[in-house]
Amino acid sequence: MKITIPAQKLSDAIATACCAVATKPAVPILRNLLINADEENQKLLLCGFNLSLGIQTRIDATVESGGTLALPAALLRETIQNLGGDLNLEIKDKACTISHSSGKCRIQGTSAEEFPNLPTAEGSQIKISAKKLKAAIAATLFATSKNETKLVLTGVNFIFDNSEWRLAATDGHRLAFASIPSTEENENNTNLAITFPYLNLGELERILEKSPDNGTCEIQVSDNIIQVFVGETKITSRLLEGTYPSYPSLIPTQFTYELYVDKKVLESALRRVQILAEKKDKIVQIVWDVGEETATLYAQAQDVGDAVESISIKSKSQTNENITISFNIDYLSQAIKHITTDEILIRANRCSTPVILCPVGGLLDQLSLVMPVQIRDTAQTSPKAKDKDKNGVDETTGQIESPKGETSQNTAKRRRDKQVKENEPAIPA
Amino acid sequence: MKITIPAQKLSDAIATACCAVATKPAVPILRNLLINADEENQKLLLCGFNLSLGIQTRIDATVESGGTLALPAALLRETIQNLGGDLNLEIKDKACTISHSSGKCRIQGTSAEEFPNLPTAEGSQIKISAKKLKAAIAATLFATSKNETKLVLTGVNFIFDNSEWRLAATDGHRLAFASIPSTEENENNTNLAITFPYLNLGELERILEKSPDNGTCEIQVSDNIIQVFVGETKITSRLLEGTYPSYPSLIPTQFTYELYVDKKVLESALRRVQILAEKKDKIVQIVWDVGEETATLYAQAQDVGDAVESISIKSKSQTNENITISFNIDYLSQAIKHITTDEILIRANRCSTPVILCPVGGLLDQLSLVMPVQIRDTAQTSPKAKDKDKNGVDETTGQIESPKGETSQNTAKRRRDKQVKENEPAIPA
């Protein structure tokens, strides 16, 4: 093999293919990238594979003579990253010599024959907008379970029924859903229901981030293998086996409360109370005052301190009664983070039933379902505490009070005594 | 206590004082920052202390009433970082309530009486330019030993003799030295010889980085305690006990070779060969060709690969004979990194004697001494290999050869067989 290629272009391609290379693979050959110079098409192919995910990418090169070799991925990546200008690569005696303006470097390789073949999928190709696929992955991926014993829940479920794609992810405590209408080009009566492992989908997301917004991906599925073609890159992934739980029935369709909040305002208020919530039980209690159109966030860590924040909201609710809902602050923050519009609609019925967060406008039909934390002794109405200032601080003692109107120490004690087991909200099956 | 203070100013001061707070201190009270509102001077004092290092800083505040409390440093820091605008801080019942535009936060504290007093130094004050002190610390700190059993070598030695400050650090393999002429203001016949622990000196360096370049520091030493005043911040550190080795005799004064190199060019060539050197013994062999004014860098890792780089140099040597010197690549790279001028002067005598690196120009009188790695079977002359191209690649086999003219595999084998113990260069006592 003898080729000439710009260092930057090669470096980018290596970085892409390296996403599928494990640092400590079961088989040593998988520590390598397979490089293959195609003289006929004047292309260099690079391929990484970790048995679950394969990434193959193709770049233009001046190929004087073709050839193939497996080269240590990390060493190759680091070497090329530190080079500039045009590089000459030459393979001789299972070693690749890289010549550049100020020197040369020789890297020992392994015969390409030892590198396993990527599995292939043969079903018909379905087209999808790269931009929308990227957005739908970002809207759902975070809600997958990271616990490998939860099998099918460690992936994002993709359903395609000719009219649209529906993506969903849940870890049992929260659920994220997004749908994309199908493009008219897909008229081939393909029906799919697959579950894409979260780690591999994360790599696909990163590759999509680099692709132009107006691009189109092609998806091909067969025998538990998915292939996604993004520009000159092909991502091959094994799929998760098992039946994905039926989630549509879990999503309420009627709501008593419809509350509109500014995303940035809510995020920054949450970030401030989160510091204290994280010292203890990660719970944030939010009093939605429908009449006054304010939300009061409250977090507390016994013997450490407490924090209270007030923000403005807009309400289009069917009631004027206030509602207090407690959340695991991580689940709530992550749901908000993955909605990209400036305004968020929060829909709820009771303090113990699923709360839905949706974007107001935006590219996608998207929602996040978060189960509240149930605190039995919390009344559903705001304290409207008398003799206390606007932020709920008792002027006599200087101690911030919980929205219930109790002193924070009492609430904390009661909460600790009774509700420890209830801090893990679960989606009712 | 009741004060008003801008969040950003308070956040910066907390970050400074927090540098002296241990994450897991032996005594729980040291996890705190001591805050103290001084009504008379309208200042807020913050103090962190880990028994070895104390940092006290002072900022302007509107103090309605004074008071003091120890507050958990990490929680306070994180809380204030996330706030903006003006804050009201109020202490009541050993808790500090922080009120801001959208809410309040209460942090439980500990009585200030439990916080230990900082030790104080009482000697006469010596003045020094903040900019030069910062540069001298940067020029030496990296060469201290990080091995706590090496006691006095884990610090930077400061000597003051009225005419100048001399700073030196060594870990036994390399030595760094810098001197600063004394300002005329110091005419008090003070003589000092102290060793400043590297961790504490690193924090002083960070504080100096934030101080204006035209500032002056005051240094005060007594009873193994040093106090450095930088603007409104006072750094108090314990000093290392023990006699620092006499280093001036280790630094050669006469040189056969005087080689001038561009810092960036040498750095980038080293970075490229370092990737391969790090796979094995971390050795870079450099052939300085005095006649042709080039340096050829060569690194090799058996069964992995090898790399060669050629760069231009300028020579003002007293000989025309080439010289090959092998270095531990980390020691060489770090010495180069801590010289801030564009051009570096490398001075050497033989392949086995100390090599000196100095800035050409620059703010400081500074040098770095690096001991070469001794490889007994390496000839001191460049191969001037015939039938090989400029970069030392044998055209017949495509294999890069070592500067000795041997094939790289042979050299590597011999090196491995004979010189393993010599890879740790040591400064001769």
XYZ file of N, CA and C in Angstrom, chain A residues 201-411:
633
model
N -25.804 3.674 20.591
C -26.618 4.790 20.105
C -25.938 6.126 20.428
N -25.246 6.162 21.562
C -24.476 7.356 21.935
C -23.399 7.654 20.897
N -22.756 6.609 20.386
C -21.731 6.826 19.351
C -22.379 7.300 18.051
N -23.545 6.733 17.724
C -24.270 7.192 16.526
C -24.618 8.676 16.678
N -25.044 9.058 17.890
C -25.391 10.468 18.141
C -24.186 11.371 17.877
N -23.008 10.946 18.365
C -21.797 11.750 18.166
C -21.447 11.882 16.676
N -21.657 10.792 15.924
C -21.360 10.845 14.484
C -22.368 11.756 13.780
N -23.629 11.692 14.203
C -24.648 12.560 13.609
C -24.349 14.033 13.886
N -23.769 14.299 15.074
C -23.439 15.686 15.418
C -22.455 16.295 14.421
N -21.614 15.440 13.844
C -20.613 15.940 12.894
C -21.180 16.053 11.484
N -22.346 15.426 11.235
C -22.874 15.410 9.865
C -23.685 16.677 9.594
N -23.745 17.112 8.338
C -24.487 18.349 8.039
C -25.977 18.180 8.341
N -26.609 19.302 8.734
C -27.999 19.260 9.182
C -28.979 18.815 8.102
N -28.661 19.083 6.850
C -29.606 18.740 5.791
C -29.390 17.322 5.247
N -28.524 16.553 5.888
C -28.224 15.202 5.413
C -29.354 14.216 5.678
N -29.254 13.074 5.015
C -30.231 12.002 5.206
C -29.467 10.738 5.589
N -30.055 9.986 6.532
C -29.458 8.708 6.907
C -30.263 7.594 6.265
N -29.614 6.472 6.040
C -30.355 5.281 5.613
C -30.202 4.210 6.679
N -31.326 3.603 7.028
C -31.315 2.581 8.079
C -31.729 1.249 7.468
N -31.024 0.204 7.867
C -31.266 -1.126 7.319
C -31.198 -2.107 8.492
N -32.194 -2.966 8.631
C -32.238 -3.879 9.782
C -32.483 -5.306 9.321
N -31.737 -6.253 9.884
C -32.104 -7.670 9.734
C -31.388 -8.489 10.782
N -32.028 -9.544 11.267
C -31.403 -10.493 12.198
C -30.682 -9.832 13.369
N -31.349 -8.955 14.070
C -30.744 -8.302 15.228
C -29.518 -7.462 14.927
N -29.386 -7.043 13.671
C -28.285 -6.147 13.286
C -28.908 -4.908 12.644
N -28.414 -3.724 13.044
C -28.841 -2.497 12.374
C -27.622 -1.853 11.716
N -27.862 -1.322 10.510
C -26.812 -0.547 9.832
C -27.359 0.839 9.595
N -26.577 1.851 9.978
C -26.999 3.222 9.711
C -25.919 3.865 8.838
N -26.322 4.377 7.705
C -25.382 5.033 6.797
C -25.510 6.541 6.972
N -24.434 7.169 7.461
C -24.413 8.624 7.642
C -23.272 9.141 6.773
N -23.585 9.750 5.647
C -22.542 10.211 4.725
C -21.648 9.036 4.346
N -20.351 9.194 4.542
C -19.394 8.151 4.153
C -19.124 7.172 5.295
N -19.939 7.251 6.350
C -19.714 6.393 7.514
C -20.858 5.392 7.684
N -20.487 4.153 7.992
C -21.499 3.116 8.224
C -21.367 2.632 9.667
N -22.448 2.729 10.417
C -22.462 2.266 11.803
C -23.239 0.950 11.842
N -22.604 -0.089 12.340
C -23.248 -1.401 12.432
C -23.362 -1.741 13.904
N -24.581 -2.049 14.372
C -24.732 -2.360 15.793
C -25.586 -3.605 15.985
N -25.243 -4.382 16.983
C -26.136 -5.458 17.402
C -27.323 -4.804 18.109
N -28.485 -5.452 18.063
C -29.677 -4.919 18.730
C -29.945 -5.722 19.998
N -30.705 -5.128 20.914
C -31.038 -5.846 22.149
C -32.212 -6.774 21.887
N -32.109 -7.982 22.413
C -33.209 -8.932 22.246
C -34.207 -8.767 23.387
N -35.423 -9.227 23.186
C -36.439 -9.137 24.230
C -37.533 -8.174 23.826
N -38.700 -8.338 24.466
C -39.843 -7.493 24.124
C -39.790 -6.218 24.943
N -39.891 -5.078 24.281
C -39.870 -3.805 24.991
C -41.244 -3.591 25.619
N -41.301 -3.120 26.901
C -42.615 -2.930 27.537
C -43.498 -1.964 26.753
N -44.799 -2.228 26.786
C -45.734 -1.345 26.087
C -45.919 -0.084 26.926
N -45.441 1.022 26.430
C -45.421 2.255 27.221
C -46.567 3.231 26.946
N -47.247 3.167 25.771
C -48.208 4.251 25.501
C -49.281 4.404 26.582
N -49.707 3.274 27.203
C -50.758 3.352 28.219
C -50.304 4.081 29.483
N -48.980 4.200 29.683
C -48.455 4.856 30.890
C -48.551 6.379 30.800
N -48.709 6.891 29.580
C -48.672 8.346 29.389
C -50.089 8.915 29.490
N -50.369 9.712 30.539
C -51.717 10.282 30.676
C -52.024 11.205 29.488
N -53.307 11.351 29.181
C -53.671 12.219 28.055
C -54.494 13.429 28.510
N -55.070 13.339 29.737
C -55.865 14.450 30.264
C -55.146 15.019 31.478
N -55.179 16.351 31.608
C -54.433 16.969 32.700
C -55.242 18.060 33.380
N -55.137 18.116 34.710
C -55.773 19.195 35.463
C -54.912 20.450 35.423
N -53.588 20.232 35.531
C -52.669 21.366 35.593
C -51.877 21.486 34.298
N -51.836 22.692 33.732
C -50.970 22.968 32.582
C -50.169 24.212 32.923
N -48.859 24.005 33.187
C -48.027 25.083 33.722
C -46.884 25.368 32.755
N -46.748 26.630 32.386
C -45.701 27.027 31.436
C -44.565 27.710 32.193
N -43.333 27.224 31.991
C -42.197 27.853 32.670
C -41.074 28.132 31.677
N -40.296 29.154 31.977
C -39.116 29.467 31.185
C -38.031 28.452 31.547
N -37.504 27.780 30.529
C -36.548 26.696 30.782
C -35.333 27.170 31.578
N -34.722 28.284 31.141
C -33.491 28.754 31.791
C -33.732 29.153 33.245
N -34.880 29.795 33.494
C -35.200 30.234 34.856
C -35.363 29.019 35.775
N -36.107 28.024 35.271
C -36.329 26.815 36.077
C -35.012 26.073 36.301
N -34.213 25.978 35.247
C -32.925 25.275 35.366
C -32.017 25.938 36.392
N -31.967 27.285 36.363
C -31.024 27.923 37.283
C -31.536 27.847 38.714
N -32.851 27.903 38.915
C -33.402 27.740 40.273
C -33.134 26.318 40.782
N -33.319 25.343 39.902
C -33.074 23.945 40.292
C -31.596 23.742 40.648
N -30.718 24.363 39.848
C -29.287 24.193 40.094
C -28.927 24.696 41.496
N -29.578 25.779 41.915
C -29.256 26.322 43.231
C -29.780 25.438 44.363
N -31.018 24.943 44.245
C -31.523 24.097 45.343
C -30.897 22.705 45.296
N -30.421 22.313 44.103
C -29.801 20.988 43.940
C -28.592 20.806 44.861
N -27.830 21.898 45.063
C -26.617 21.815 45.886
C -26.968 21.267 47.267
N -28.073 21.751 47.833
C -28.479 21.251 49.149
C -29.194 19.914 49.056
N -30.030 19.735 48.011
C -30.764 18.468 47.877
C -29.789 17.296 47.793
N -28.647 17.537 47.127
C -27.686 16.449 46.932
C -26.974 16.043 48.203
N -27.039 16.871 49.228
C -26.404 16.506 50.495
C -27.227 15.436 51.208
N -28.458 15.234 50.780
C -29.293 14.297 51.512
C -30.049 13.352 50.587
N -31.315 13.646 50.310
C -32.173 12.661 49.641
C -32.494 13.022 48.196
N -31.870 14.061 47.674
C -32.050 14.475 46.276
C -33.490 14.824 45.934
N -34.255 15.249 46.943
C -35.648 15.585 46.672
C -35.832 17.093 46.596
N -36.563 17.542 45.567
C -36.988 18.930 45.520
C -38.521 18.925 45.569
N -39.040 19.768 46.450
C -40.484 19.877 46.595
C -40.871 21.165 45.867
N -41.851 21.089 44.978
C -42.252 22.309 44.262
C -43.722 22.612 44.535
N -43.975 23.810 45.041
C -45.349 24.263 45.258
C -45.746 25.118 44.063
N -46.698 24.633 43.274
C -47.181 25.377 42.114
C -48.376 26.201 42.563
N -48.184 27.514 42.649
C -49.267 28.392 43.077
C -49.957 28.903 41.812
N -51.103 28.278 41.494
C -51.780 28.515 40.223
C -52.365 29.927 40.176
N -52.897 30.386 41.319
C -53.511 31.703 41.377
C -52.479 32.811 41.205
N -51.403 32.733 41.965
C -50.381 33.784 41.909
C -49.374 33.570 40.784
N -49.504 32.452 40.084
C -48.579 32.104 38.991
C -47.113 32.159 39.435
N -46.835 31.441 40.516
C -45.440 31.277 40.951
C -45.208 29.804 41.300
N -43.961 29.399 41.213
C -43.564 28.075 41.704
C -42.486 28.295 42.756
N -42.626 27.605 43.892
C -41.622 27.718 44.955
C -40.923 26.372 45.092
N -39.629 26.376 44.880
C -38.824 25.154 44.955
C -38.185 25.113 46.336
N -38.140 23.921 46.902
C -37.665 23.813 48.258
C -36.845 22.535 48.433
N -35.624 22.668 48.933
C -34.791 21.491 49.196
C -34.157 21.630 50.560
N -33.872 20.503 51.162
C -33.414 20.528 52.538
C -32.497 19.351 52.830
N -31.453 19.603 53.597
C -30.598 18.524 54.074
C -30.407 18.754 55.563
N -30.887 17.816 56.343
C -30.861 18.019 57.790
C -29.447 18.212 58.319
N -29.282 19.105 59.265
C -27.991 19.457 59.875
C -27.051 20.159 58.900
N -27.469 20.342 57.654
C -26.610 21.017 56.680
C -27.207 22.373 56.303
N -28.474 22.353 55.937
C -29.116 23.606 55.577
C -30.337 23.389 54.701
N -30.906 24.467 54.194
C -32.034 24.359 53.283
C -32.032 25.533 52.324
N -32.782 25.379 51.235
C -32.798 26.428 50.218
C -34.193 26.550 49.653
N -34.587 27.784 49.327
C -35.899 28.023 48.751
C -35.737 29.022 47.600
N -36.483 28.774 46.511
C -36.411 29.622 45.321
C -37.825 29.870 44.819
N -38.087 31.081 44.370
C -39.390 31.368 43.770
C -39.227 31.793 42.328
N -40.039 31.239 41.443
C -39.979 31.652 40.037
C -41.393 31.922 39.529
N -41.473 32.707 38.451
C -42.776 32.993 37.843
C -43.146 31.880 36.868
N -44.429 31.573 36.801
C -44.923 30.592 35.833
C -46.159 31.160 35.155
N -46.651 30.476 34.110
C -47.957 30.813 33.557
C -48.828 29.579 33.693
N -50.086 29.768 34.056
C -50.944 28.605 34.272
C -52.144 28.641 33.336
N -52.433 27.498 32.713
C -53.693 27.355 31.981
C -54.436 26.146 32.558
N -54.449 26.077 33.894
C -54.989 24.907 34.582
C -56.501 24.980 34.701
N -57.105 23.801 34.961
C -58.552 23.746 35.101
C -58.996 23.958 36.544
N -58.054 24.316 37.420
C -58.390 24.521 38.823
C -57.581 25.693 39.351
N -58.022 26.256 40.471
C -57.246 27.317 41.103
C -56.550 26.832 42.360
N -56.672 25.517 42.605
C -56.065 24.956 43.810
C -54.571 24.716 43.569
N -53.776 25.069 44.551
C -52.335 24.843 44.407
C -52.033 23.352 44.471
N -50.860 23.005 43.961
C -50.435 21.610 44.044
C -48.953 21.555 44.427
N -48.620 20.620 45.338
C -47.227 20.428 45.738
C -46.759 19.086 45.197
N -45.722 19.099 44.415
C -45.197 17.845 43.853
C -43.720 17.733 44.211
N -43.318 16.545 44.689
C -41.898 16.322 45.019
C -41.266 15.461 43.939
N -40.054 15.835 43.568
C -39.355 15.105 42.509
C -37.979 14.660 42.982
N -37.495 13.580 42.389
C -36.069 13.308 42.434
C -35.441 14.380 41.542
N -34.544 15.169 42.110
C -34.060 16.361 41.393
C -33.238 16.001 40.157
N -32.569 14.842 40.176
C -31.802 14.419 38.998
C -32.730 14.111 37.823
N -33.803 13.365 38.111
C -34.723 12.997 37.035
C -35.371 14.249 36.440
N -35.766 15.175 37.328
C -36.405 16.396 36.844
C -35.416 17.243 36.025
N -34.192 17.413 36.546
C -33.190 18.241 35.846
C -32.854 17.660 34.483
N -32.706 16.339 34.432
C -32.343 15.718 33.150
C -33.473 15.846 32.134
N -34.714 15.694 32.593
C -35.850 15.846 31.675
C -35.860 17.257 31.090
N -35.609 18.254 31.944
C -35.607 19.656 31.487
C -34.438 19.907 30.539
N -33.268 19.381 30.906
C -32.068 19.599 30.102
C -32.267 19.124 28.663
N -32.994 18.027 28.486
C -33.127 17.445 27.157
C -34.322 17.977 26.370
N -34.941 19.027 26.885
C -35.923 19.755 26.085
C -35.202 21.012 25.617
N -35.207 21.277 24.313
C -34.332 22.341 23.803
C -35.056 23.663 23.548
N -36.361 23.716 23.792
C -37.072 24.979 23.550
C -36.934 25.916 24.757
N -37.202 27.212 24.519
C -37.070 28.203 25.590
C -38.138 28.017 26.660
N -39.322 27.545 26.228
C -40.427 27.395 27.175
C -40.779 25.908 27.306
N -41.156 25.531 28.522
C -41.514 24.134 28.783
C -42.925 24.100 29.349
N -43.696 23.112 28.887
C -45.044 22.913 29.432
C -44.996 21.728 30.395
N -45.439 21.976 31.632
C -45.484 20.905 32.635
C -46.946 20.556 32.880
N -47.288 19.292 32.703
C -48.677 18.872 32.830
C -48.788 17.844 33.951
N -49.748 18.057 34.847
C -49.883 17.146 35.982
C -51.350 17.004 36.372
N -51.633 15.945 37.132
C -52.976 15.761 37.663
C -52.971 15.797 39.186
N -52.168 14.882 39.775
C -52.094 14.842 41.235
C -50.632 14.726 41.652
N -50.379 14.848 42.956
C -48.990 14.812 43.409
C -48.399 13.405 43.340
N -49.214 12.419 43.028
C -48.729 11.045 43.014
C -48.793 10.408 41.626
N -49.285 11.156 40.635
C -49.409 10.578 39.289
C -48.350 11.171 38.360
N -48.053 10.485 37.247
C -46.984 10.933 36.357
C -47.119 12.399 35.950
N -45.968 13.082 35.901
C -45.914 14.471 35.434
C -45.255 14.445 34.053
N -45.827 15.217 33.136
C -45.321 15.225 31.762
C -44.670 16.576 31.474
N -43.470 16.529 30.897
C -42.795 17.756 30.461
C -42.685 17.726 28.944
N -43.104 18.805 28.278
C -43.028 18.869 26.811
C -42.389 20.187 26.402
N -41.791 20.209 25.195
C -41.340 21.482 24.655
C -42.542 22.293 24.189
N -42.421 23.614 24.204
C -43.452 24.452 23.592
C -42.873 24.873 22.246
N -43.406 24.281 21.169
C -42.811 24.458 19.835
C -41.687 23.458 19.651
N -40.715 23.806 18.822
C -39.562 22.925 18.631
C -39.703 21.999 17.448
N -38.631 21.264 17.212
C -38.505 20.424 16.015
C -39.294 19.133 16.117
N -39.416 18.621 17.352
C -39.907 17.262 17.556
C -41.223 17.217 18.317
N -41.970 16.162 18.101
C -43.057 15.796 18.989
C -42.398 14.974 20.103
N -42.298 15.576 21.282
C -41.420 15.006 22.315
C -42.052 15.152 23.687
N -41.866 14.195 24.589
C -42.275 14.375 25.977
C -41.380 13.586 26.915
N -41.363 14.027 28.166
C -40.648 13.330 29.226
C -41.635 13.084 30.354
N -41.713 11.844 30.821
C -42.589 11.522 31.942
C -41.715 11.310 33.172
N -42.033 12.018 34.251
C -41.278 11.847 35.500
C -42.260 11.450 36.599
N -41.957 10.398 37.326
C -42.804 10.011 38.449
C -42.439 10.859 39.661
N -43.439 11.480 40.303
C -43.119 12.237 41.521
C -42.668 11.307 42.646
N -41.942 11.871 43.613
C -41.630 11.146 44.836
C -42.833 11.346 45.737
N -43.324 10.271 46.341
C -44.523 10.416 47.170
C -44.154 10.617 48.624
N -44.593 11.731 49.163
C -44.379 12.014 50.590
C -45.754 12.098 51.195
N -46.144 11.061 51.932
C -47.541 10.943 52.352
C -48.033 12.098 53.205
N -47.147 12.619 54.072
C -47.638 13.641 54.995
C -47.564 15.059 54.442
N -47.369 15.184 53.134
C -47.320 16.513 52.547
C -48.695 16.902 52.023
N -49.193 17.990 52.524
C -50.488 18.474 52.036
C -50.315 18.985 50.617
N -51.411 18.991 49.860
C -51.277 19.413 48.471
C -51.451 20.904 48.272
N -51.603 21.606 49.357
C -51.762 23.053 49.183
C -50.559 23.782 49.740
N -50.335 24.919 49.222
C -49.217 25.753 49.659
C -49.487 26.276 51.064
N -48.450 26.550 51.844
C -48.661 26.992 53.215
C -49.320 28.358 53.335
N -49.022 29.240 52.405
C -49.497 30.628 52.515
C -49.222 31.130 53.925
N -48.031 30.813 54.385
C -47.671 31.064 55.779
C -47.864 32.526 56.155
N -48.481 32.695 57.284
C -48.653 34.056 57.787
C -47.418 34.447 58.593
N -47.249 35.758 58.776
C -46.117 36.295 59.547
C -44.771 35.833 59.006
N -44.753 35.435 57.766
C -43.466 35.040 57.189
C -43.248 35.859 55.937
N -42.006 36.092 55.619
C -41.769 36.921 54.437
C -41.975 36.097 53.170
N -41.852 36.737 52.044
C -42.203 36.156 50.752
C -41.515 34.807 50.487
N -40.308 34.663 50.977
C -39.569 33.436 50.673
C -39.726 32.341 51.724
N -40.667 32.491 52.603
C -40.938 31.417 53.553
C -39.998 31.380 54.736
N -39.360 32.491 55.038
C -38.473 32.487 56.199
C -39.241 33.023 57.410
N -39.236 32.249 58.478
C -39.882 32.652 59.710
C -39.036 33.780 60.325
N -39.650 34.959 60.428
C -38.855 36.099 60.871
C -38.417 35.980 62.329
N -39.139 35.191 63.094
C -38.801 35.059 64.517
C -37.505 34.276 64.712
N -37.368 33.159 63.992
C -36.191 32.307 64.222
C -35.161 32.420 63.105
N -35.539 33.004 61.971
C -34.605 33.083 60.845
C -34.497 31.766 60.101
N -35.303 30.788 60.520
C -35.200 29.472 59.894
C -36.162 29.376 58.708
N -35.646 28.873 57.604
C -36.501 28.732 56.427
C -37.466 27.578 56.664
N -38.711 27.817 56.315
C -39.701 26.769 56.559
C -40.064 26.043 55.273
N -40.503 24.813 55.424
C -40.932 24.038 54.264
C -42.250 24.605 53.773
N -42.585 24.350 52.502
C -43.831 24.886 51.972
C -45.052 24.430 52.770
N -44.908 23.362 53.559
C -46.025 22.887 54.361
C -46.351 23.838 55.504
N -45.418 24.678 55.885
C -45.664 25.566 57.006
C -45.077 25.032 58.289
N -44.496 23.852 58.227
C -43.815 23.314 59.401
C -42.397 23.877 59.443
N -41.729 23.796 60.584
C -40.316 24.160 60.566
C -39.603 23.016 59.859
N -38.512 23.372 59.195
C -37.858 22.396 58.331
C -37.351 21.180 59.095
N -36.917 21.393 60.331
C -36.390 20.251 61.074
C -37.459 19.199 61.336
N -38.659 19.663 61.656
C -39.742 18.701 61.888
C -40.046 17.905 60.634
N -40.174 18.608 59.511
C -40.475 17.933 58.251
C -39.407 16.907 57.934
